Short mmCIF file of C-alpha atoms in Angstrom, two decimals:
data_model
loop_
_atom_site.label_atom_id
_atom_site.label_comp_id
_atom_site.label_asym_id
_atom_site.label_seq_id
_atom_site.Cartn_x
_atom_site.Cartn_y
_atom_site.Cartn_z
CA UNK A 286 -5.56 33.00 30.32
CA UNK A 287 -8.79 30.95 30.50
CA UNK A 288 -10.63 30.12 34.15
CA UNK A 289 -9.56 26.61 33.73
CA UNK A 290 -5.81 27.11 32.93
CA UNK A 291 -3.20 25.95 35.45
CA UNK A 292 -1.46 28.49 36.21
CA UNK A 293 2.95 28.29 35.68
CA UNK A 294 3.97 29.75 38.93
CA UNK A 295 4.20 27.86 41.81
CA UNK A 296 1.91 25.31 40.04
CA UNK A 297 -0.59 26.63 42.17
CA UNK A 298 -4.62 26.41 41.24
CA UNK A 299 -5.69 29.69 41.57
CA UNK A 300 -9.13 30.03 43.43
CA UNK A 301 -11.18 31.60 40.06
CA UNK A 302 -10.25 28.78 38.54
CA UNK A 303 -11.27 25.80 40.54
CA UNK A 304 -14.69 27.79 41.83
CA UNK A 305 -16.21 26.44 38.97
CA UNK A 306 -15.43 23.24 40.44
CA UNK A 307 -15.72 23.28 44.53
CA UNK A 308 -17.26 25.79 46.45
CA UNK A 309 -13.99 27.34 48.17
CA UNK A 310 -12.16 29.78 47.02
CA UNK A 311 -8.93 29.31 48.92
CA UNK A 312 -6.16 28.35 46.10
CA UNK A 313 -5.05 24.69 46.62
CA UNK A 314 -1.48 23.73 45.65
CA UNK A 315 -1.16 21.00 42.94
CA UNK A 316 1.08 18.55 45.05
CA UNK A 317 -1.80 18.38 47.74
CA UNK A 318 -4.96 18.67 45.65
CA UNK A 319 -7.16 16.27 47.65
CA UNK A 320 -9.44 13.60 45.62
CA UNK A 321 -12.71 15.79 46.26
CA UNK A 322 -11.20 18.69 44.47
CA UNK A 323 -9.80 16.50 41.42
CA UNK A 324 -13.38 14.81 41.02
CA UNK A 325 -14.86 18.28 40.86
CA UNK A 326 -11.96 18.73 38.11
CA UNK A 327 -13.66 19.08 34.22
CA UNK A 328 -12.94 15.66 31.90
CA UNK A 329 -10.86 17.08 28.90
CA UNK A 330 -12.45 15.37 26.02
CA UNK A 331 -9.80 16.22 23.39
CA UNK A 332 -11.88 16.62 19.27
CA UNK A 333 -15.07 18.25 18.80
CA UNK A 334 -15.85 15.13 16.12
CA UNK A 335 -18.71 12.92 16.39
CA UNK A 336 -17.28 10.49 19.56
CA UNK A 337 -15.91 13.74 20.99
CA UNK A 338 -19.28 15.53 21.57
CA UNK A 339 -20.94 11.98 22.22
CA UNK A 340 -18.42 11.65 24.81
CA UNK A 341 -19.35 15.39 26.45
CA UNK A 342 -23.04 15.20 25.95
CA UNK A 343 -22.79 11.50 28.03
CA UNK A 344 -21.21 12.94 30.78
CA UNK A 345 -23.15 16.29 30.77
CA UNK A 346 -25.74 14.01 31.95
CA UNK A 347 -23.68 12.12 34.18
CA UNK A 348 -23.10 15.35 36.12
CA UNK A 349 -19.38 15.47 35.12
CA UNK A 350 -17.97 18.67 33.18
CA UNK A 351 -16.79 18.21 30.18
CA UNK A 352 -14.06 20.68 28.34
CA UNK A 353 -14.24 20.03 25.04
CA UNK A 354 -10.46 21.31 23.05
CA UNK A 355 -11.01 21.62 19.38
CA UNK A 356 -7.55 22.61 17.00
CA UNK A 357 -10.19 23.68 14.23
CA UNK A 358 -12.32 26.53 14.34
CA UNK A 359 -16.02 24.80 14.52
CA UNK A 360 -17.37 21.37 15.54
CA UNK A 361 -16.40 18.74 13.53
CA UNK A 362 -13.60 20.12 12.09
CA UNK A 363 -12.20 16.84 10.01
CA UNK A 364 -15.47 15.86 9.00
CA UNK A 365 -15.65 19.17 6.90
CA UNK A 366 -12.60 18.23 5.22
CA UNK A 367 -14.48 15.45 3.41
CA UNK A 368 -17.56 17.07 3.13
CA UNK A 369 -18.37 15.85 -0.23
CA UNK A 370 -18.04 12.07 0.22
CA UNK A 371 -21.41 10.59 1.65
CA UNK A 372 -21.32 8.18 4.71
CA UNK A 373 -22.53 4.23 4.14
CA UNK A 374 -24.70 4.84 7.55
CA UNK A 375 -27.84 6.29 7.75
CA UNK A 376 -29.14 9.65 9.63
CA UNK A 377 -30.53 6.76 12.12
CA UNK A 378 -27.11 5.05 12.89
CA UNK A 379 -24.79 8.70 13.25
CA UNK A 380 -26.85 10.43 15.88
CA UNK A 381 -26.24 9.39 19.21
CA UNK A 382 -29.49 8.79 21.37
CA UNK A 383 -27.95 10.79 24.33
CA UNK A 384 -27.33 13.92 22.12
CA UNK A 385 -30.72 13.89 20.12
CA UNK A 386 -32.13 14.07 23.74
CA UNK A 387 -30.06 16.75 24.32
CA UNK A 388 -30.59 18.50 21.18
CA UNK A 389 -34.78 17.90 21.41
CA UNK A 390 -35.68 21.40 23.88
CA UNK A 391 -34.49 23.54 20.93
CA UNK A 392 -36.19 22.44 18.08
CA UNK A 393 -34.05 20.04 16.52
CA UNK A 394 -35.44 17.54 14.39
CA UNK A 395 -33.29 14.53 13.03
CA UNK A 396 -33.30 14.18 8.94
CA UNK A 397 -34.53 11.21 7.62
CA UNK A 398 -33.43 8.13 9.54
CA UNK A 399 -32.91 6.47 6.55
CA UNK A 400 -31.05 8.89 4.19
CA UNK A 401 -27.35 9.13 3.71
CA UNK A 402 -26.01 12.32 4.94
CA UNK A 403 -22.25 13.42 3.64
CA UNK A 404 -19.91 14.68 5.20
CA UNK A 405 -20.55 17.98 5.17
CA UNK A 406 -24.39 17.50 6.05
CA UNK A 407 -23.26 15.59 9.53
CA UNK A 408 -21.76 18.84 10.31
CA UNK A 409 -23.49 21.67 9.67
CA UNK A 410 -27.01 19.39 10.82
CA UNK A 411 -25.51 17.34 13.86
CA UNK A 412 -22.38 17.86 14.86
CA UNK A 413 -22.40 21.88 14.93
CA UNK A 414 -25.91 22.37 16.36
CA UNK A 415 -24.76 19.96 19.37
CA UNK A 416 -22.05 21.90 20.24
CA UNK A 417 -23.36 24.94 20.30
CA UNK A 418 -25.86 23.41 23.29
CA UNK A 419 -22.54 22.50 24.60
CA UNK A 420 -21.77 26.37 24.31
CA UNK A 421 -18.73 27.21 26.43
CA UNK A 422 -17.83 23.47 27.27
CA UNK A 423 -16.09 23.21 23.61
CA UNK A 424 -13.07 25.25 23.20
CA UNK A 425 -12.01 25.82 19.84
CA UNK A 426 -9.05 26.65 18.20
CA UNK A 427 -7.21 24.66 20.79
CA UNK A 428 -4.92 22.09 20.29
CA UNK A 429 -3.50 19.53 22.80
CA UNK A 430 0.26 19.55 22.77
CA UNK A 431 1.21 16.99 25.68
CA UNK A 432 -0.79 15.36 28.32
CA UNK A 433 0.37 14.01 31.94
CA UNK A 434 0.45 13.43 35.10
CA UNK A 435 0.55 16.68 37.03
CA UNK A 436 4.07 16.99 37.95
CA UNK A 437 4.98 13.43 37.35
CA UNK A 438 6.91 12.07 34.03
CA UNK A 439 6.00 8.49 32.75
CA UNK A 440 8.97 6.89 35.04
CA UNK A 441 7.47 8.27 38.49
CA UNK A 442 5.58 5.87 40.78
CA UNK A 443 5.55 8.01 43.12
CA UNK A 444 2.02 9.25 44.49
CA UNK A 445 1.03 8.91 40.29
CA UNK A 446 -2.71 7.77 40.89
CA UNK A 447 -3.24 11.04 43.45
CA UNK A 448 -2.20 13.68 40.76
CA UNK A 449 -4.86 14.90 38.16
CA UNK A 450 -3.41 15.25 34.83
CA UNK A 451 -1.65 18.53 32.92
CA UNK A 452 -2.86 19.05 29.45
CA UNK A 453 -0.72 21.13 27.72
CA UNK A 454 -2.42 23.29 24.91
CA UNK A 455 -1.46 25.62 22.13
CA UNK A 456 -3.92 28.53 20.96
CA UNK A 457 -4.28 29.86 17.17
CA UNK A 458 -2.67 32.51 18.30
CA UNK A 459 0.42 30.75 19.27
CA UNK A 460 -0.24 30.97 23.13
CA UNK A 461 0.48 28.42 25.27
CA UNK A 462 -1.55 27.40 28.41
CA UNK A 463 -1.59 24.25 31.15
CA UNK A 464 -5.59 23.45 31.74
CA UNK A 465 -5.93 20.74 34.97
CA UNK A 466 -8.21 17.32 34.73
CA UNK A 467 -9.63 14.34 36.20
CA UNK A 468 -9.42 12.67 33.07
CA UNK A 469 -8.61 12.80 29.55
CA UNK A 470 -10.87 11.40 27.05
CA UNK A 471 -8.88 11.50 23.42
CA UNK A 472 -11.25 11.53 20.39
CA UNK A 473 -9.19 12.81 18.26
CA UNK A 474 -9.30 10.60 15.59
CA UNK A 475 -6.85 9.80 13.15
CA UNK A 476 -7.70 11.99 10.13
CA UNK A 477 -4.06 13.98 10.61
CA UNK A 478 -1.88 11.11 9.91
CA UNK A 479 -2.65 9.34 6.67
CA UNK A 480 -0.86 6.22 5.55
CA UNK A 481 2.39 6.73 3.06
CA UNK A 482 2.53 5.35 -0.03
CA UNK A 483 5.29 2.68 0.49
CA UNK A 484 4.51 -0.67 0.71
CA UNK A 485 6.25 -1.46 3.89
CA UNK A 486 4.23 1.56 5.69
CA UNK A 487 6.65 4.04 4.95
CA UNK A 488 6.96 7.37 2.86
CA UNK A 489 8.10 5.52 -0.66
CA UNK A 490 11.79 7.11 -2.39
CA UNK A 491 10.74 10.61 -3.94
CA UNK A 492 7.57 10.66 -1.99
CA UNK A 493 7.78 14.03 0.09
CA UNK A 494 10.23 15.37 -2.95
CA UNK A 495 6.79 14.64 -5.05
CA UNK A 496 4.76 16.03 -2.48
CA UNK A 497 3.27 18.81 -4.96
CA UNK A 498 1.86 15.91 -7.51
CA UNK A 499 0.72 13.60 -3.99
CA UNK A 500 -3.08 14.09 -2.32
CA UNK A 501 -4.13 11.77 0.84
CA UNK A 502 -7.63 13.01 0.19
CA UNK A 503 -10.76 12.05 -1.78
CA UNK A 504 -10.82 14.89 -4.43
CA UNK A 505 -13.97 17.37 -4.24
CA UNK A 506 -14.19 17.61 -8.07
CA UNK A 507 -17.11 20.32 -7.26
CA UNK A 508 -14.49 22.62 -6.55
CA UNK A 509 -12.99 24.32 -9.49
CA UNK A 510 -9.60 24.65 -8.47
CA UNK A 511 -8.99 21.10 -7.22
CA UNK A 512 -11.54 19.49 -10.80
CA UNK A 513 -8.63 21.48 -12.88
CA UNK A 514 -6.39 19.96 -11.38
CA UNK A 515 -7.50 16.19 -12.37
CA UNK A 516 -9.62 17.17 -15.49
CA UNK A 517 -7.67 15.61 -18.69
CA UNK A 518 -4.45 14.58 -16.57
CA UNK A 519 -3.64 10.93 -15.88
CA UNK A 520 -4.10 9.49 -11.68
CA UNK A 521 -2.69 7.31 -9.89
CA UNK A 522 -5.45 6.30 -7.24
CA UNK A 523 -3.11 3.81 -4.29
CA UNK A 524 -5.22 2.00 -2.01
CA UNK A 525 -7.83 -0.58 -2.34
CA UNK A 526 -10.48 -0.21 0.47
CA UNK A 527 -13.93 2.63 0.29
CA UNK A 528 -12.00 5.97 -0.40
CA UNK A 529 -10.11 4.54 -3.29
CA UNK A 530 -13.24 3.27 -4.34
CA UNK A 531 -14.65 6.38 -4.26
CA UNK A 532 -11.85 8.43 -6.21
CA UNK A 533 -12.20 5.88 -8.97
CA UNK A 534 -15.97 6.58 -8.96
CA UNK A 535 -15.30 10.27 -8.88
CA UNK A 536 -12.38 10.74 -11.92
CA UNK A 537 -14.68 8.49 -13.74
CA UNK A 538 -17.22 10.45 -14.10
CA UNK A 539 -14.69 13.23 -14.75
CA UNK A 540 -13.60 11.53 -17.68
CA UNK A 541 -16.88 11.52 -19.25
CA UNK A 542 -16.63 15.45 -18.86
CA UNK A 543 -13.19 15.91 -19.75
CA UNK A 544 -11.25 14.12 -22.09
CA UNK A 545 -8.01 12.81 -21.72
CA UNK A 546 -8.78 11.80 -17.85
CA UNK A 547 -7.57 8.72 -16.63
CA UNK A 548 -7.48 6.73 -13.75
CA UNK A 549 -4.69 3.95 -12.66
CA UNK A 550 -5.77 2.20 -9.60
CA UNK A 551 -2.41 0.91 -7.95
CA UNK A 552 -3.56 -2.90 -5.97
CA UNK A 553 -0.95 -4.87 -4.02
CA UNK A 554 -2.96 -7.93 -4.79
CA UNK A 555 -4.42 -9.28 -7.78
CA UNK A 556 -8.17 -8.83 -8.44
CA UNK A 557 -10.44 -11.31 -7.05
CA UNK A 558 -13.96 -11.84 -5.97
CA UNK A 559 -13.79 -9.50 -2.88
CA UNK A 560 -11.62 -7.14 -4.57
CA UNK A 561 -14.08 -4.87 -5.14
CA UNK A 562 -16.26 -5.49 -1.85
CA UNK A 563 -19.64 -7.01 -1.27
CA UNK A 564 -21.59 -5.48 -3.57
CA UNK A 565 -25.23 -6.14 -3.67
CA UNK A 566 -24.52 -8.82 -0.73
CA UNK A 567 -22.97 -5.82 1.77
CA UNK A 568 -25.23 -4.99 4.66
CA UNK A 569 -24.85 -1.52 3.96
CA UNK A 570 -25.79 -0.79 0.43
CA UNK A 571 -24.19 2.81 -0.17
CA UNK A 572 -21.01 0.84 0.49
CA UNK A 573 -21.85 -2.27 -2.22
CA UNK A 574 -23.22 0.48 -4.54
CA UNK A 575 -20.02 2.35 -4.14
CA UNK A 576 -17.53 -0.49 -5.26
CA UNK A 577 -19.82 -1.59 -7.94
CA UNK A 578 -19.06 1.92 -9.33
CA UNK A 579 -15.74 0.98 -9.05
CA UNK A 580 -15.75 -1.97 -10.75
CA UNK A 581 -17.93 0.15 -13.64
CA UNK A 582 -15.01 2.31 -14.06
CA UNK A 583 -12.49 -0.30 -14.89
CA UNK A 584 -14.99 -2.20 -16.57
CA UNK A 585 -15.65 0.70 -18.86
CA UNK A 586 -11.66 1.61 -19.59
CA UNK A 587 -11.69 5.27 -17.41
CA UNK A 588 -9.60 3.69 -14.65
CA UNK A 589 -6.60 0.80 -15.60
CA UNK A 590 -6.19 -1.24 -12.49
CA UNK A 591 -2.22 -2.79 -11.74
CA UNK A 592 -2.07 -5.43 -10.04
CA UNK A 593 0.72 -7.14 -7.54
CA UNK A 594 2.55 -3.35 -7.29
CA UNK A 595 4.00 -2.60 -4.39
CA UNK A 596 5.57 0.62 -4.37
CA UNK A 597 9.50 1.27 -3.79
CA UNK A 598 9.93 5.26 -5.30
CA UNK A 599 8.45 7.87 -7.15
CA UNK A 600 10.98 8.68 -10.19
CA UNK A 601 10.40 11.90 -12.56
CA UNK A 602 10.36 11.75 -16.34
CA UNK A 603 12.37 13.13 -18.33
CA UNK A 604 10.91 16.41 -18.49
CA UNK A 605 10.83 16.36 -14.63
CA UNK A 606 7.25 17.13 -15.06
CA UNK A 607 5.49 14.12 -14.34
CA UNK A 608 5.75 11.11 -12.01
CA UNK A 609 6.43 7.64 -12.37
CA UNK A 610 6.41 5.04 -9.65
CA UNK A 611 8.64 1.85 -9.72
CA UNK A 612 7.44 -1.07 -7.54
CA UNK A 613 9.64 -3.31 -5.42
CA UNK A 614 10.04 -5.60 -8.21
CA UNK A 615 11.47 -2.97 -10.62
CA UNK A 616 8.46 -2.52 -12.78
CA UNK A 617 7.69 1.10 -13.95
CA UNK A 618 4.83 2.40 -14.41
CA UNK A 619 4.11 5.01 -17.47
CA UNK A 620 3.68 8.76 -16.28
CA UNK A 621 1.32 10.31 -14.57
CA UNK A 622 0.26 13.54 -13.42
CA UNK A 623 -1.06 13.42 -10.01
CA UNK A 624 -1.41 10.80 -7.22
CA UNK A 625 -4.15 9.94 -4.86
CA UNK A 626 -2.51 7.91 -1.82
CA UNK A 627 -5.57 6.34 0.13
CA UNK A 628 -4.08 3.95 2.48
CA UNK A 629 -5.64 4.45 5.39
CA UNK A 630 -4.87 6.31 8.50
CA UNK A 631 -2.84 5.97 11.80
CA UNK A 632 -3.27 7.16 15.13
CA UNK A 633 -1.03 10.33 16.27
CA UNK A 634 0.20 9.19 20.16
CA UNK A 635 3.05 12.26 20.35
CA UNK A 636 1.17 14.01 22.57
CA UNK A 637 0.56 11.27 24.80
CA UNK A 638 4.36 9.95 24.96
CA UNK A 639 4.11 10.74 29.06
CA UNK A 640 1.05 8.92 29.81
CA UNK A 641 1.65 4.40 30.05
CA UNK A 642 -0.57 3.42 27.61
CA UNK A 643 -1.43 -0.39 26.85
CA UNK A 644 -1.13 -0.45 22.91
CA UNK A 645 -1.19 -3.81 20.99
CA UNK A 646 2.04 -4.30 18.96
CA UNK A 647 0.36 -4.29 15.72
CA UNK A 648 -2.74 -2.27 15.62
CA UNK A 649 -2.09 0.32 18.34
CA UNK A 650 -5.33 0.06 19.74
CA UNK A 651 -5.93 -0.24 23.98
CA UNK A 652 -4.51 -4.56 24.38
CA UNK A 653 -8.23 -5.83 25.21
CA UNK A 654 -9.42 -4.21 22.30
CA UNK A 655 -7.08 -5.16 20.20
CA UNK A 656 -8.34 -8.90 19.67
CA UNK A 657 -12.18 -7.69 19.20
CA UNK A 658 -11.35 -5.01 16.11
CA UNK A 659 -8.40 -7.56 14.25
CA UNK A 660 -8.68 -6.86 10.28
CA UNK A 661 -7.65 -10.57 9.84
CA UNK A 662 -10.59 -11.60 11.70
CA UNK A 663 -13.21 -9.14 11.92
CA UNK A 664 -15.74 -6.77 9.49
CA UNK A 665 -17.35 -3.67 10.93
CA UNK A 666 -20.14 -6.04 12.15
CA UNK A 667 -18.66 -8.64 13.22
CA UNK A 668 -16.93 -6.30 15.81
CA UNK A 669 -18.39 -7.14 19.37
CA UNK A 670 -19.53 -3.73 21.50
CA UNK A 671 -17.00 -3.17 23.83
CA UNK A 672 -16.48 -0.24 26.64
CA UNK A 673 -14.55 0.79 29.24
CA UNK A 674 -12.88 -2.91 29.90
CA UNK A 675 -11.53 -3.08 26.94
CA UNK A 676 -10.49 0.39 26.27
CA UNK A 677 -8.58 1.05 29.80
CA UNK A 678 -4.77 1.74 30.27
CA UNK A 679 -2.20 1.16 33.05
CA UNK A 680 -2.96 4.71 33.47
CA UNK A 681 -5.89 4.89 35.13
CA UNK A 682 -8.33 7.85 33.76
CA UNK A 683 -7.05 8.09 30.04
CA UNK A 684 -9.26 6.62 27.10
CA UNK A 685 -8.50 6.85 23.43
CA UNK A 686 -12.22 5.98 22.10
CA UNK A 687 -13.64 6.44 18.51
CA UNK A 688 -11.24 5.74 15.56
CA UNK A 689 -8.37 6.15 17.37
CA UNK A 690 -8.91 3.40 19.37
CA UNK A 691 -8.65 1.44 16.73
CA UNK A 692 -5.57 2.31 15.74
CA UNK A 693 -4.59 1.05 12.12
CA UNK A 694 -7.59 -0.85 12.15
CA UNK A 695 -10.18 0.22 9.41
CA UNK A 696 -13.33 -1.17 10.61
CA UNK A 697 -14.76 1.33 13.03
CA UNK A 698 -18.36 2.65 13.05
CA UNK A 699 -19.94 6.03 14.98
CA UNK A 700 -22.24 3.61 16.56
CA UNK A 701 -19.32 1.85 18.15
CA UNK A 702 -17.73 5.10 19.11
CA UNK A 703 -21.06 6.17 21.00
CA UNK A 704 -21.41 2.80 22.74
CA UNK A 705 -17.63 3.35 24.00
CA UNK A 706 -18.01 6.60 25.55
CA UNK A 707 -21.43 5.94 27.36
CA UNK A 708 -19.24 3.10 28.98
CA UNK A 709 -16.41 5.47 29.40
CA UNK A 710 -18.59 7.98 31.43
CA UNK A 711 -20.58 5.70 33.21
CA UNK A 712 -17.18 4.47 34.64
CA UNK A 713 -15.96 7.79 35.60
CA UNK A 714 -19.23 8.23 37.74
CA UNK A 715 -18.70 5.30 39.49
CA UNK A 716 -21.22 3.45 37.63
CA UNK A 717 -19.53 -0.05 37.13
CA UNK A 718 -22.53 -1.72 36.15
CA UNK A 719 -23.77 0.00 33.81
CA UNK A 720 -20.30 0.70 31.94
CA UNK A 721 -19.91 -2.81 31.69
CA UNK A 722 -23.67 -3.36 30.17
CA UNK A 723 -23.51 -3.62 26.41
CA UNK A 724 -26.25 -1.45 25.41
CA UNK A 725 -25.70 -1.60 21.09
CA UNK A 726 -26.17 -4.61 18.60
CA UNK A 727 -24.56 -4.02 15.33
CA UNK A 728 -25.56 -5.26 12.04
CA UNK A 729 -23.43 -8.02 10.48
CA UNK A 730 -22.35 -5.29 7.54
CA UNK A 731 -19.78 -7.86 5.30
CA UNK A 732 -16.10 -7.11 4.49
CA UNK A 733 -15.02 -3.40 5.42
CA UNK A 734 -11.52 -3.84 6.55
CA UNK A 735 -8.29 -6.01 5.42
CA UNK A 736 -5.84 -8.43 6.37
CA UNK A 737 -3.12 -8.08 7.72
CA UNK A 738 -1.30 -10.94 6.18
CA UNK A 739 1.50 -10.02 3.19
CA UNK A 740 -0.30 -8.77 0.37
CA UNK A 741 0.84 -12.07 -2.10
CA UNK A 742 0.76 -9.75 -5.44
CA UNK A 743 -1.30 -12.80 -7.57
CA UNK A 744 -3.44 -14.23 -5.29
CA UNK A 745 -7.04 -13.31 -5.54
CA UNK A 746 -8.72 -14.93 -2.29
CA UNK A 747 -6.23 -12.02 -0.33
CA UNK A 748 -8.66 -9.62 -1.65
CA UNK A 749 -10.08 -7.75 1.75
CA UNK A 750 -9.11 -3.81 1.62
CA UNK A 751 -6.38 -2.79 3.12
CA UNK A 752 -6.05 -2.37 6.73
CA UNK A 753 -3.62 1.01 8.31
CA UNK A 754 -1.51 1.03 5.25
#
C-alpha cells in the first residue's frame, strides 16, 4: 500500500504517510485532522492528459503537491488512442507556458510553434516528457473509483467543510486503496463515454446487439488490421461535426486504394452552407481544410450523404450479416458493413455521485460556466476565459476543468483548459487575485460546436455540428 493511502482500520493516517506532508510523525485520526495537516494534504489531480499535467505542473509551482492518478499505463493515455488524427492547434497553442518552463532545465525544446502535431506526437513530445519531470507525482495505472468527503456521504452537513476528501482507487492489479486530499482536481476528460447512436441521445434498437459492426472512433487506416476491416466494405459514418469529417476524409482516400469502399455519411439536418464548416473563412485552417475534404468526398461520389435521418434501430439483413438502420420516420437505409458513430462525447460523473456538484441541466458543465460554453450561442472563440468562479461547486475544493467541464459541450480548446487550472491553483493557494485575473485571449476561430435546438431534418440554416450527441 502506497505512502499516501488511507489506511482502512480505524481510519487512522498513519505517521509514514502524512510525513511527506507535516513534520510530525505522531498518526492523526481522520475525524480530528486539523486544517494545517489537510493543507499539507497532496491535490489529487485525477488524468495524466494535457489539463491534468497543466493542472500539476501549476501547482508544483504554487508549492502545493500534486498526485497525479492515471487508469492508463503512460501520460496521456486517451490522446494515444487517436494518435493518428492531427490537432487544428498549433505546437504554439498546446503547450502550456507553465510546463515549457518546467520542461526548459532538461533540454526540451518545443517543435515548431506553428506545425500541427497529431495525436500521437502531443504525447510522446509533450505530454510524456512532462510527466516524467513530474516523476513520482503521477501514478499510473490507477483509476479513481469514488470520491468524498472523508467519512461524510452527500446528505451530511455535519462538520463537511473540516473533512479532507477520500478518493477511492482501483490498481491494474485489481487492488483497492483509500488515498487522503485537500482537493480533487478531475481532468479526466470525457474520451470514455462516447455519444450513442440514437437520435434522442440514447443507444438506438439493435445498437449494443450490433456492437461487433459499431466503432466510436476515427479509424487508423495505417493499421492493417483495422484498414481490412473498411477496405472494399460499405460505412456508415453518424455524426456531423470534425471527427466525422475526418472519417469521411479518411475512407475516401481508402476508396481510391480499394475498390468497392464506400462511405454513407448519416446528417440529422439537411445540407446547408455551414454544413460542412467554415472552410477557407475558419480561423483555424487545419479545421476549414479538413471539412473541405469532406465536402471533396461527397462531391466526388466516395461518401453518399442522407439527409434528415434520425436514427430509431439497427435491423440485420437477411443474411444476418450486414446492418441496416431505420430512422424515426421509417426509412431504411440499404446495407452496410460497418458503422462509425461520432457523436460526440459525455462526461462520466459516477465516481463523483457523493460529492454536491452544481451541474447545468443541459450541458453538465459547473452552472456559471454553463452560460459562457452554450453550443447555441458560442464557437470555440467566442468562449470567454473563465477560472475558478465559474468552475466552483457547492462543494468547496472539487473542480472538473478541461473537457469535462464542458460537459456535452463540443467547443473546448487546451488553451482554455490551461487558463482554468492556473485559476484553479492560484485559488487553492489563497491567491484570489490572481485566480480571478484572466490571463488568455483566444482567437475568434468560427463555428466548432452545434445547436442545441431540434435538428429540423430539411432545414439548411440548422447546419452547426452537433453538440454532446
Amino acid at each position: 500500500m502506497s505512502m499516501l493511502t488511507l489506511i482502512d482500520t480505524g481510519a487512522m493516517l498513519a505517521a509514514q504517510e502524512i510525513d511527506r506532508y507535516r513534520n510530525k510523525g505522531d498518526p492523526v485520526a481522520l475525524s480530528s485532522t486539523s486544517a494545517l495537516a489537510i493543507d499539507q494534504l497532496p491535490v489529487v489531480v485525477v488524468g495524466a492528459g494535457p489539463v491534468g499535467l497543466a493542472a500539476a505542473v501549476r501547482l508544483v509551482e504554487r508549492g502545493i503537491e500534486p498526485l497525479v492518478l492515471e487508469a492508463g499505463p503512460v501520460a496521456g493515455s486517451a490522446v494515444r488512442e487517436w494518435s493518428h488524427v492531427r490537432l487544428f492547434s498549433t505546437w504554439g497553442e498546446v503547450v502550456d507556458p507553465a510546463a515549457e518552463k518546467l520542461l526548459a532545465p532538461t533540454g526540451w525544446v518545443r517543435p515548431d510553434a506553428a506545425a500541427y502535431p497529431t495525436g500521437g506526437e502531443w504525447a510522446e513530445k509533450y505530454l510524456q516528457p512532462l510527466a516524467d519531470v513530474l516523476g513520482d507525482r503521477v501514478r499510473y495505472g490507477t483509476t479513481v473509483t469514488g470520491v468524498a468527503r472523508a467519512g461524510r456521504d452527500r446528505i451530511v452537513d455535519s462538520g463537511r467543510a473540516g473533512q479532507p476528501f477520500t478518493v477511492h482507487v482501483r490498481s491494474v492489479d485489481g487492488a483497492e486503496a483509500r488515498i487522503t486530499a485537500r482537493a480533487v482536481v478531475d481532468a479526466s476528460g470525457t474520451w470514455s463515454t462516447p455519444g450513442p447512436m440514437g437520435a434522442d441521445c440514447l443507444p438506438a434498437l439493435g445498437e449494443r446487439t450490433a456492437a461487433e459492426h459499431v466503432s466510436y472512433r476515427v479509424p487508423d487506416l495505417n493499421d492493417p488490421v483495422v484498414r481490412a476491416r473498411y477496405a472494399g466494405r460499405r460505412t456508415a459514418v453518424v455524426g456531423s461535426g470534425a471527427s466525422a469529417f475526418t472519417a469521411l476524409a479518411l475512407l475516401a482516400d481508402l476508396a481510391k486504394e480499394a475498390d468497392g469502399t464506400h462511405a454513407v455519411w448519416i446528417l440529422r439536418r439537411g445540407i446547408g452552407a455551414g454544413t460542412y464548416g467554415g472552410g477557407d473563412a475558419d480561423r483555424l485552417p487545419a479545421r476549414g481544410a479538413l471539412g473541405l475534404r469532406a465536402q471533396a468526398a461527397v462531391e466526388a461520389g466516395h461518401a453518399d450523404a442522407v439527409t434528415g435521418f434520425r436514427t430509431q434501430a439497427v435491423d440485420r439483413d437477411g443474411d444476418g450479416d450486414r446492418l441496416i438502420l431505420v430512422a424515426e420516420d421509417g426509412r431504411r437505409l440499404d446495407p452496410v458493413d460497418e458503422v462509425i458513430v461520432l457523436t460526440g462525447f459525455r462526461p462520466d460523473l459516477t465516481f463523483l455521485s457523493e460529492i454536491r456538484l452544481g451541474l447545468d441541466e443541459r450541458l453538465q458543465a459547473p452552472v456559471a460556466l454553463a452560460p459562457l460554453i452554450d453550443p447555441n450561442v458560442h464557437s470555440c472563440g467566442t468562449v470567454p476565459p473563465h477560472g475558478v468562479d465559474e468552475l466552483s461547486h457547492p462543494e468547496e475544493g472539487v473542480y472538473l476543468v478541461g473537457m469535462k467541464s464542458y460537459g456535452r459541450a463540443p467547443t473546448f480548446l487546451a488553451m482554455t483548459g490551461y487558463e482554468q487550472v492556473r485559476s484553479v491553483a492560484a485559488a487553492l493557494a489563497g491567491d484570489q487575485e490572481a485566480a480571478g485575473r484572466v490571463e488568455l485571449t483566444l482567437p475568434e476561430t468560427g463555428v466548432c460546436g452545434g445547436a442545441g435546438l431540434f435538428d429540423e431534418p430539411e432545414s439548411p440554416e440548422n447546419t452547426e455540428s452537433s453538440g454532446g450527441c
